[in-house]
């Protein structure tokens, strides 16, 4: 734990990888591309889950659970969805192992136990869910269906990175069914707004809302709404998506209903999800060369108290003060830890909590006892102050709120400084190369233009922030009349 | 929803299957042996999860997440565990589908995308977790590790039943690592006790604690502690298990540590789990011919209010009373629903909530308005009373507690009446045939005896309640000196 991190300036990617492991968030597993989420990392995910779950339920959604496996015949039913995910799906072909006659002590797939129909490990659940909804929906009275599922999904990625891109990841996927196009569109937009609210207010990550260009849309969607965040290295990260699926899945699975007028129609659908990938965004938005910086809302430990002592008597005196402080803070629903381990020196503890991003550290030593003070250190600013013990319980809630807000403001300032409007492709390339961030530019709406820009620069259209806006101008690449002003960026 | 259930006396198994579907708990999916857990069923699981999670954390455990897949070479490392699960595991052999050249519009497994090493979909996670713990443990200072995971697992069962036995199920699995045998044993027993406490106090299901006979042990365990419940049809159900794994997995994965004396030793292990199977036990312990009966602690809706009205004005008057009651009950953390749907008649609503096991139903009609009363109906006893509105908010919490306790007591009385001590095999068979339940009998400790009894009667040893007890007597089957008094039963 004590070794220094690679600095961000030196190698941002290496800094990230080291930080994830050293801060005890996650590590690579024995399974190619799959990670182990360690307790500290998982505690952050639990806090995210709890808040999202609350927001989903407050908007009328219920949780349910659908099978892990998708039979191939269902998987292939919605053609575009199948095409989009076929290239990266794990396939179960057998249901038994047996002793390998050629290798004593080893097992092999039992050739007699081949499945009649292969099962795809879900990369997303539209297919299995819409094949189920078919039986649930007859009339408009059965609508809307507003269901969310917390689950693991598998997408066989060739190049993986902890949290950002893993073969298996954890997520939530909402799948809703509606009687009208308008209602489905409203739901799609509502959920994108909920994601924005969650990511901004809870994770302190500013995002830009918009829709995806056709080529970046979810496979099978009519429109993909998204929130896009900007990382410290100037690369964008898609933080959440909400898809208006039109009647595509209803048609693929023949899900019709009788509407109020007594006529049959196909059901309208949405799906929306965020994943453990958001933890990657969290890390890359706030953390620094000393380690993780966590917004208080997500910190498993919000306040840590470290005693500085020689001998048992001093520890006992400090413990008395510390235990009272712990009790007082817990009454305020603040998560606090008194680290009185005698196996580690204060310096090592300081380094650990800095690395792990605990928002506030309180140190109490003999001088503090004498002066009725504590030393308070903020992780976000690395600033320290000496505070009277009498005031500290009152101070801390406000400071935690201030840290939460400061982190958001700092990230927003950075993000805003890294949105550059450009008028031509030369400037586009130069900004992308030298400054990074989002580049706001006119685009002719043509897929080929988008594709050529991507090939030449690796930048993609992250989103169209104002799809409805009528723009006047020319495409930076083709010179043709522009259809949209869009945000380009290199992205995770 | 309105059609009557098959009665328990008529066909217990059919009653169960119908109830699960009609009460909207779960249904079979398009995937062989896998179920869809519907929102109402999942809400019960969420309540179980929340309480168990609280209990695990209160005893020092943390959550984490390990991969879904287990590479074959790790899966086969612990021989007995591998042998136990090889026959029922789903195996991923490929990581891509492609267009099937012979069937336009269809997909097939891409023969070029065969995995070098097959991946087993976890039937349990000891293998993947202990291959990970190996890197986490060097010294006694790294111990204990107290981790739990909430996850889905897959066991390819040939005969499946909703909740009770499904190919995929949800569960939690705790996996702990310890420096000493004593500590690991203490943990094993502690977790079995926590399960007993949870199942009894929270689910109102009485259980008997004990250990499994060798042949019923978890594959790879040295000792399996368990809690056994009794269903209304006289069959037993294993409600939870906690395994003392000795050093078996540490040896299989070479997980050694330096102890306090500076010597190398293998790490001691436990694992413990309960699953969605418990929902099956919940149903079969409390429910009746009218449907589900839920203990208030687990009921997604604890109180439902049904208005009985003609015309909008009456509804408005009733709503005023009902909304105040909702607000008052919510202040007491009681989950309450005011069902003012105008699409359903009161009778249909009554039937629905009876079927779905809502503990308390309040009906409010015009007479009640005039008399300042409500009609209160208990689901457990099907009894009704008229209560003054002024008292109702005060009454309800006590009644909910009473329902919770009554359900437990009723189940305990039934269970106790169905433990029969027998002295010989003739009585054993007769009791098993005519009365069912647990049969308490002497056993010689011999696996062959156990096997023969199972072949002849389908009864298995559910547990040895007092393993340490020195018994004097002869085995009911072999006539040899008895080693234990054990509980036999036919089981789910």
XYZ file of C-alpha atoms in Angstrom, chain B residues 59-488:
430
model
C -21.202 -9.977 12.527
C -18.314 -8.383 10.648
C -18.848 -9.639 7.119
C -18.436 -7.560 3.985
C -19.855 -8.074 0.534
C -17.725 -8.553 -2.562
C -18.189 -9.995 -6.020
C -16.330 -12.810 -7.765
C -16.623 -13.969 -11.391
C -19.577 -15.941 -12.714
C -17.232 -18.290 -14.533
C -14.839 -20.872 -13.137
C -12.089 -22.060 -15.502
C -12.180 -25.839 -15.731
C -8.697 -26.216 -14.263
C -9.779 -24.393 -11.112
C -13.116 -26.153 -10.989
C -11.430 -29.554 -10.885
C -8.791 -28.604 -8.301
C -10.729 -29.684 -5.212
C -11.535 -33.220 -6.189
C -14.616 -33.929 -4.113
C -16.166 -30.568 -4.852
C -15.555 -31.103 -8.573
C -16.978 -34.596 -8.443
C -20.051 -33.318 -6.627
C -20.889 -30.616 -9.119
C -19.479 -31.906 -12.440
C -22.682 -33.750 -13.252
C -24.832 -30.656 -13.178
C -22.843 -27.751 -14.508
C -23.434 -25.483 -17.474
C -20.290 -25.113 -19.571
C -19.319 -22.191 -21.793
C -17.246 -23.440 -24.701
C -17.431 -20.552 -27.195
C -17.323 -16.769 -27.070
C -18.990 -15.781 -30.315
C -21.936 -16.525 -32.567
C -21.902 -15.963 -36.312
C -24.420 -16.014 -39.140
C -25.330 -19.578 -39.969
C -24.502 -20.028 -43.672
C -27.035 -22.853 -43.915
C -29.892 -20.935 -42.265
C -30.266 -17.321 -43.335
C -31.315 -15.106 -40.417
C -30.132 -17.677 -37.886
C -26.968 -17.731 -35.826
C -24.629 -20.531 -34.904
C -21.621 -20.940 -32.670
C -18.498 -19.674 -34.436
C -16.171 -22.683 -34.629
C -13.209 -20.284 -34.702
C -14.225 -18.880 -31.330
C -13.736 -21.953 -29.217
C -12.280 -21.236 -25.783
C -8.914 -22.770 -25.051
C -10.224 -23.689 -21.644
C -13.901 -24.266 -20.945
C -15.610 -22.097 -18.351
C -18.032 -23.575 -15.861
C -20.917 -21.329 -14.846
C -20.494 -21.288 -11.058
C -22.625 -23.850 -9.231
C -20.912 -22.521 -6.080
C -17.836 -20.328 -5.769
C -15.313 -22.041 -3.489
C -12.951 -22.739 -6.392
C -12.843 -19.262 -7.882
C -12.751 -17.635 -4.457
C -9.985 -19.773 -2.984
C -7.865 -19.300 -6.094
C -8.270 -15.555 -5.338
C -7.700 -15.781 -1.577
C -4.361 -17.392 -2.336
C -3.076 -13.964 -3.386
C -4.640 -12.165 -0.429
C -3.221 -14.267 2.347
C 0.400 -14.356 3.448
C 0.293 -13.953 7.194
C -2.089 -14.410 10.116
C -2.466 -10.624 9.945
C -4.410 -11.081 6.710
C -6.903 -13.275 8.534
C -9.749 -13.694 9.064
C -11.331 -12.876 5.714
C -15.080 -12.582 6.197
C -16.742 -12.141 2.820
C -20.221 -12.699 1.494
C -21.494 -12.481 -2.062
C -25.030 -12.120 -3.408
C -25.108 -13.938 -6.703
C -26.796 -16.203 -9.179
C -25.599 -19.796 -9.513
C -26.438 -22.558 -11.939
C -26.933 -26.237 -11.222
C -28.306 -28.191 -14.133
C -31.170 -29.988 -12.391
C -33.219 -32.388 -14.473
C -36.436 -32.095 -12.457
C -37.110 -28.534 -11.473
C -39.814 -26.751 -9.458
C -40.308 -23.025 -8.994
C -38.163 -21.760 -6.117
C -37.524 -25.253 -4.737
C -35.223 -26.547 -7.429
C -34.284 -24.422 -10.392
C -31.358 -24.576 -12.781
C -30.454 -20.990 -11.981
C -31.163 -19.597 -8.542
C -30.261 -16.558 -6.484
C -28.448 -16.936 -3.216
C -25.818 -15.549 -0.936
C -22.631 -17.440 -0.320
C -20.292 -16.566 2.509
C -16.670 -17.627 2.179
C -14.401 -17.101 5.139
C -10.743 -17.830 5.818
C -9.267 -18.372 9.268
C -5.974 -18.986 11.029
C -7.253 -21.775 13.261
C -9.578 -24.709 13.129
C -11.439 -23.488 16.214
C -12.114 -20.088 14.718
C -13.393 -21.619 11.481
C -15.632 -24.004 13.392
C -16.976 -21.146 15.497
C -17.760 -19.205 12.331
C -19.510 -22.208 10.774
C -21.709 -22.629 13.828
C -22.299 -18.895 14.202
C -23.604 -18.657 10.639
C -25.852 -21.679 11.071
C -27.229 -19.975 14.172
C -27.779 -16.752 12.242
C -29.701 -18.687 9.616
C -31.834 -20.311 12.310
C -32.508 -16.953 13.909
C -33.417 -15.379 10.576
C -35.650 -18.205 9.404
C -37.435 -18.465 12.752
C -37.795 -14.817 13.714
C -38.130 -13.264 10.320
C -39.776 -15.966 8.221
C -41.707 -17.525 11.141
C -40.481 -20.982 10.134
C -39.308 -23.206 13.005
C -36.137 -25.139 12.243
C -34.039 -27.886 13.751
C -30.308 -27.343 13.831
C -27.900 -30.182 13.323
C -25.147 -31.611 11.176
C -25.441 -33.669 8.043
C -24.429 -37.278 7.748
C -21.356 -37.832 5.594
C -23.307 -38.742 2.479
C -25.468 -35.619 2.708
C -22.529 -33.278 3.272
C -21.598 -30.501 0.860
C -19.069 -31.780 -1.671
C -15.703 -30.791 -0.265
C -16.830 -30.100 3.318
C -15.515 -31.724 6.476
C -18.777 -31.005 8.279
C -22.041 -29.485 7.102
C -24.233 -27.734 9.654
C -27.811 -27.207 8.582
C -31.243 -26.038 9.543
C -34.157 -28.255 8.600
C -37.763 -27.164 8.330
C -40.948 -29.180 7.992
C -43.528 -28.475 5.333
C -47.293 -28.924 5.767
C -47.272 -32.139 3.731
C -44.863 -33.739 6.180
C -41.807 -33.437 3.976
C -38.657 -31.775 5.241
C -36.837 -28.942 3.532
C -33.196 -27.997 4.021
C -33.421 -24.282 4.701
C -29.760 -23.342 5.003
C -26.323 -24.869 5.306
C -23.034 -23.768 6.791
C -19.953 -25.773 5.927
C -16.742 -26.306 7.822
C -14.356 -26.920 4.924
C -11.302 -27.717 7.003
C -8.151 -27.156 4.959
C -9.498 -28.910 1.863
C -9.701 -25.845 -0.351
C -6.524 -24.324 1.064
C -4.710 -27.522 0.120
C -6.321 -27.706 -3.319
C -5.280 -24.110 -4.051
C -2.102 -24.060 -1.965
C -3.232 -21.256 0.347
C -0.726 -21.099 3.180
C -0.043 -18.443 5.770
C 2.601 -17.688 8.351
C 1.076 -18.108 11.780
C 1.940 -16.139 14.922
C 4.719 -18.601 15.687
C 6.272 -17.925 12.285
C 5.329 -21.330 10.904
C 3.558 -22.053 7.617
C 0.128 -23.632 7.764
C -2.816 -24.115 5.471
C -5.734 -21.743 5.956
C -9.038 -22.963 7.458
C -12.227 -22.318 5.559
C -15.986 -22.065 5.867
C -18.772 -21.429 3.405
C -22.482 -20.905 4.005
C -25.513 -20.115 1.947
C -29.227 -19.678 1.686
C -31.143 -19.206 -1.522
C -34.446 -18.304 -3.173
C -35.420 -21.856 -2.204
C -36.388 -20.336 1.138
C -39.329 -18.705 -0.607
C -40.585 -22.215 -1.362
C -40.282 -23.036 2.335
C -42.120 -19.846 3.219
C -45.021 -20.765 0.946
C -45.264 -24.366 2.104
C -45.088 -23.498 5.805
C -47.808 -20.892 6.120
C -50.115 -20.801 3.126
C -53.587 -22.290 2.890
C -56.204 -23.247 0.343
C -57.091 -19.616 -0.236
C -53.555 -18.700 -1.141
C -50.396 -17.253 0.275
C -50.071 -16.344 3.952
C -47.141 -14.018 4.580
C -45.555 -13.215 7.915
C -45.724 -9.415 8.310
C -41.910 -9.139 8.434
C -41.701 -10.335 4.839
C -44.900 -8.969 3.369
C -44.287 -6.401 0.616
C -47.694 -4.974 1.539
C -48.523 -5.378 5.232
C -51.876 -3.627 5.217
C -54.216 -3.046 2.306
C -57.177 -0.689 2.409
C -60.119 -1.455 0.127
C -62.882 1.117 -0.319
C -66.443 -0.091 -0.739
C -68.433 2.595 -2.490
C -71.050 3.575 -4.976
C -70.230 6.674 -6.963
C -67.522 9.250 -6.739
C -68.789 11.121 -3.702
C -68.663 8.076 -1.483
C -65.219 7.248 -2.796
C -64.057 10.766 -1.991
C -65.295 10.508 1.557
C -63.703 7.125 2.050
C -60.479 8.315 0.440
C -60.196 11.077 2.952
C -60.290 8.598 5.826
C -58.076 6.115 3.993
C -55.410 8.632 3.049
C -55.104 9.779 6.625
C -54.778 6.179 7.736
C -52.100 5.536 5.091
C -50.126 8.530 6.325
C -50.466 7.480 9.960
C -49.371 3.904 9.262
C -46.449 4.979 7.092
C -45.190 7.048 10.006
C -44.970 3.755 11.899
C -42.955 2.221 9.031
C -45.850 0.010 8.072
C -46.116 -0.783 4.397
C -49.651 0.090 3.374
C -51.526 0.277 0.092
C -54.818 2.051 -0.595
C -56.321 0.193 -3.533
C -58.700 2.718 -5.079
C -58.668 1.208 -8.575
C -62.024 1.666 -10.219
C -61.383 -1.216 -12.622
C -61.929 -3.907 -9.993
C -64.803 -4.644 -7.596
C -64.171 -5.009 -3.865
C -64.777 -8.766 -4.053
C -62.076 -9.187 -6.677
C -59.701 -7.111 -4.596
C -60.438 -9.166 -1.488
C -59.704 -12.347 -3.415
C -56.493 -10.944 -4.825
C -55.074 -9.885 -1.482
C -56.131 -13.139 0.104
C -54.345 -14.994 -2.679
C -51.286 -12.781 -2.264
C -51.173 -13.176 1.490
C -51.429 -9.566 2.629
C -51.515 -9.908 6.451
C -54.182 -7.290 7.171
C -57.047 -6.003 5.080
C -59.071 -2.963 6.002
C -62.401 -2.392 4.293
C -64.139 0.972 4.547
C -67.700 1.415 3.355
C -70.475 3.986 3.856
C -71.678 2.297 7.055
C -68.177 2.547 8.443
C -68.107 6.230 7.622
C -71.364 6.707 9.482
C -70.159 4.707 12.493
C -66.572 5.927 12.496
C -65.376 2.322 12.046
C -63.468 0.080 9.662
C -63.634 -3.649 9.037
C -60.372 -5.380 9.810
C -59.599 -8.851 8.402
C -56.627 -11.013 9.362
C -55.222 -13.198 6.623
C -53.743 -15.805 8.974
C -56.971 -16.620 10.833
C -59.404 -15.294 8.216
C -61.176 -13.583 11.117
C -62.863 -10.198 10.862
C -63.671 -7.505 13.389
C -65.122 -4.026 13.338
C -62.842 -1.456 14.904
C -63.149 2.208 15.701
C -61.131 4.380 13.333
C -59.768 6.229 16.331
C -58.048 3.084 17.616
C -56.958 1.467 14.408
C -53.509 3.059 14.027
C -52.651 2.022 17.544
C -53.994 -1.497 17.100
C -52.276 -2.434 13.868
C -48.637 -2.683 14.987
C -49.624 -5.040 17.786
C -51.771 -7.150 15.490
C -48.914 -7.441 12.995
C -46.635 -8.664 15.774
C -49.325 -11.069 16.865
C -49.704 -12.437 13.333
C -45.946 -12.905 13.057
C -45.864 -14.798 16.358
C -49.016 -16.792 15.683
C -47.677 -18.019 12.382
C -44.507 -19.201 14.041
C -46.366 -20.873 16.886
C -48.788 -22.601 14.547
C -45.933 -23.908 12.426
C -43.991 -24.958 15.503
C -46.940 -26.836 16.950
C -47.425 -28.631 13.644
C -43.724 -29.425 13.418
C -43.549 -30.692 17.008
C -46.582 -32.894 16.414
C -44.718 -34.363 13.475
C -41.578 -35.508 15.184
C -42.082 -39.154 16.003
C -39.620 -41.254 17.920
C -39.552 -44.835 16.647
C -37.803 -47.929 17.904
C -37.934 -50.256 14.925
C -38.058 -50.227 11.172
C -41.668 -51.424 10.908
C -42.905 -48.448 12.906
C -40.512 -46.251 10.935
C -42.130 -47.272 7.648
C -45.622 -47.002 9.017
C -45.088 -43.519 10.463
C -43.390 -42.379 7.293
C -46.267 -43.687 5.207
C -49.199 -42.583 7.349
C -48.069 -39.499 9.169
C -44.899 -38.193 7.589
C -42.790 -35.598 9.316
C -39.485 -36.105 11.063
C -38.774 -39.541 12.433
C -36.337 -39.628 15.286
C -34.473 -42.920 15.320
C -31.209 -44.612 16.234
C -28.712 -45.121 13.445
C -25.524 -47.124 13.437
C -23.586 -44.388 11.618
C -23.070 -46.626 8.623
C -23.402 -45.183 5.110
C -24.753 -48.474 3.762
C -27.552 -48.526 6.335
C -28.471 -44.967 5.391
C -28.405 -45.902 1.705
C -30.597 -48.972 2.184
C -33.169 -47.035 4.177
C -33.252 -44.397 1.439
C -33.736 -47.024 -1.262
C -36.519 -48.734 0.646
C -38.411 -45.676 1.885
C -37.104 -42.541 0.092
C -36.396 -41.131 3.564
C -33.004 -39.546 4.139
C -31.177 -38.459 7.241
C -32.046 -34.773 7.470
C -29.684 -34.076 10.320
C -28.012 -35.271 13.454
C -29.367 -32.767 15.989
C -26.970 -33.634 18.807
C -23.818 -35.035 17.325
C -21.956 -34.984 20.636
C -24.605 -36.885 22.586
C -23.589 -40.394 23.653
C -26.493 -42.675 22.869
C -27.401 -46.127 24.068
C -29.555 -48.210 21.810
C -29.592 -50.129 18.554
C -29.959 -49.017 14.960
C -33.557 -49.387 13.791
C -32.379 -50.990 10.562
C -29.238 -52.997 11.249
C -29.802 -53.819 14.911
C -26.182 -52.856 15.509
C -25.209 -50.483 18.328
C -26.415 -46.984 17.517
C -23.987 -44.160 17.012
C -26.466 -41.301 16.789
C -30.086 -40.434 17.208
C -30.959 -38.793 13.897
C -33.950 -37.263 12.157
C -35.147 -39.013 9.043
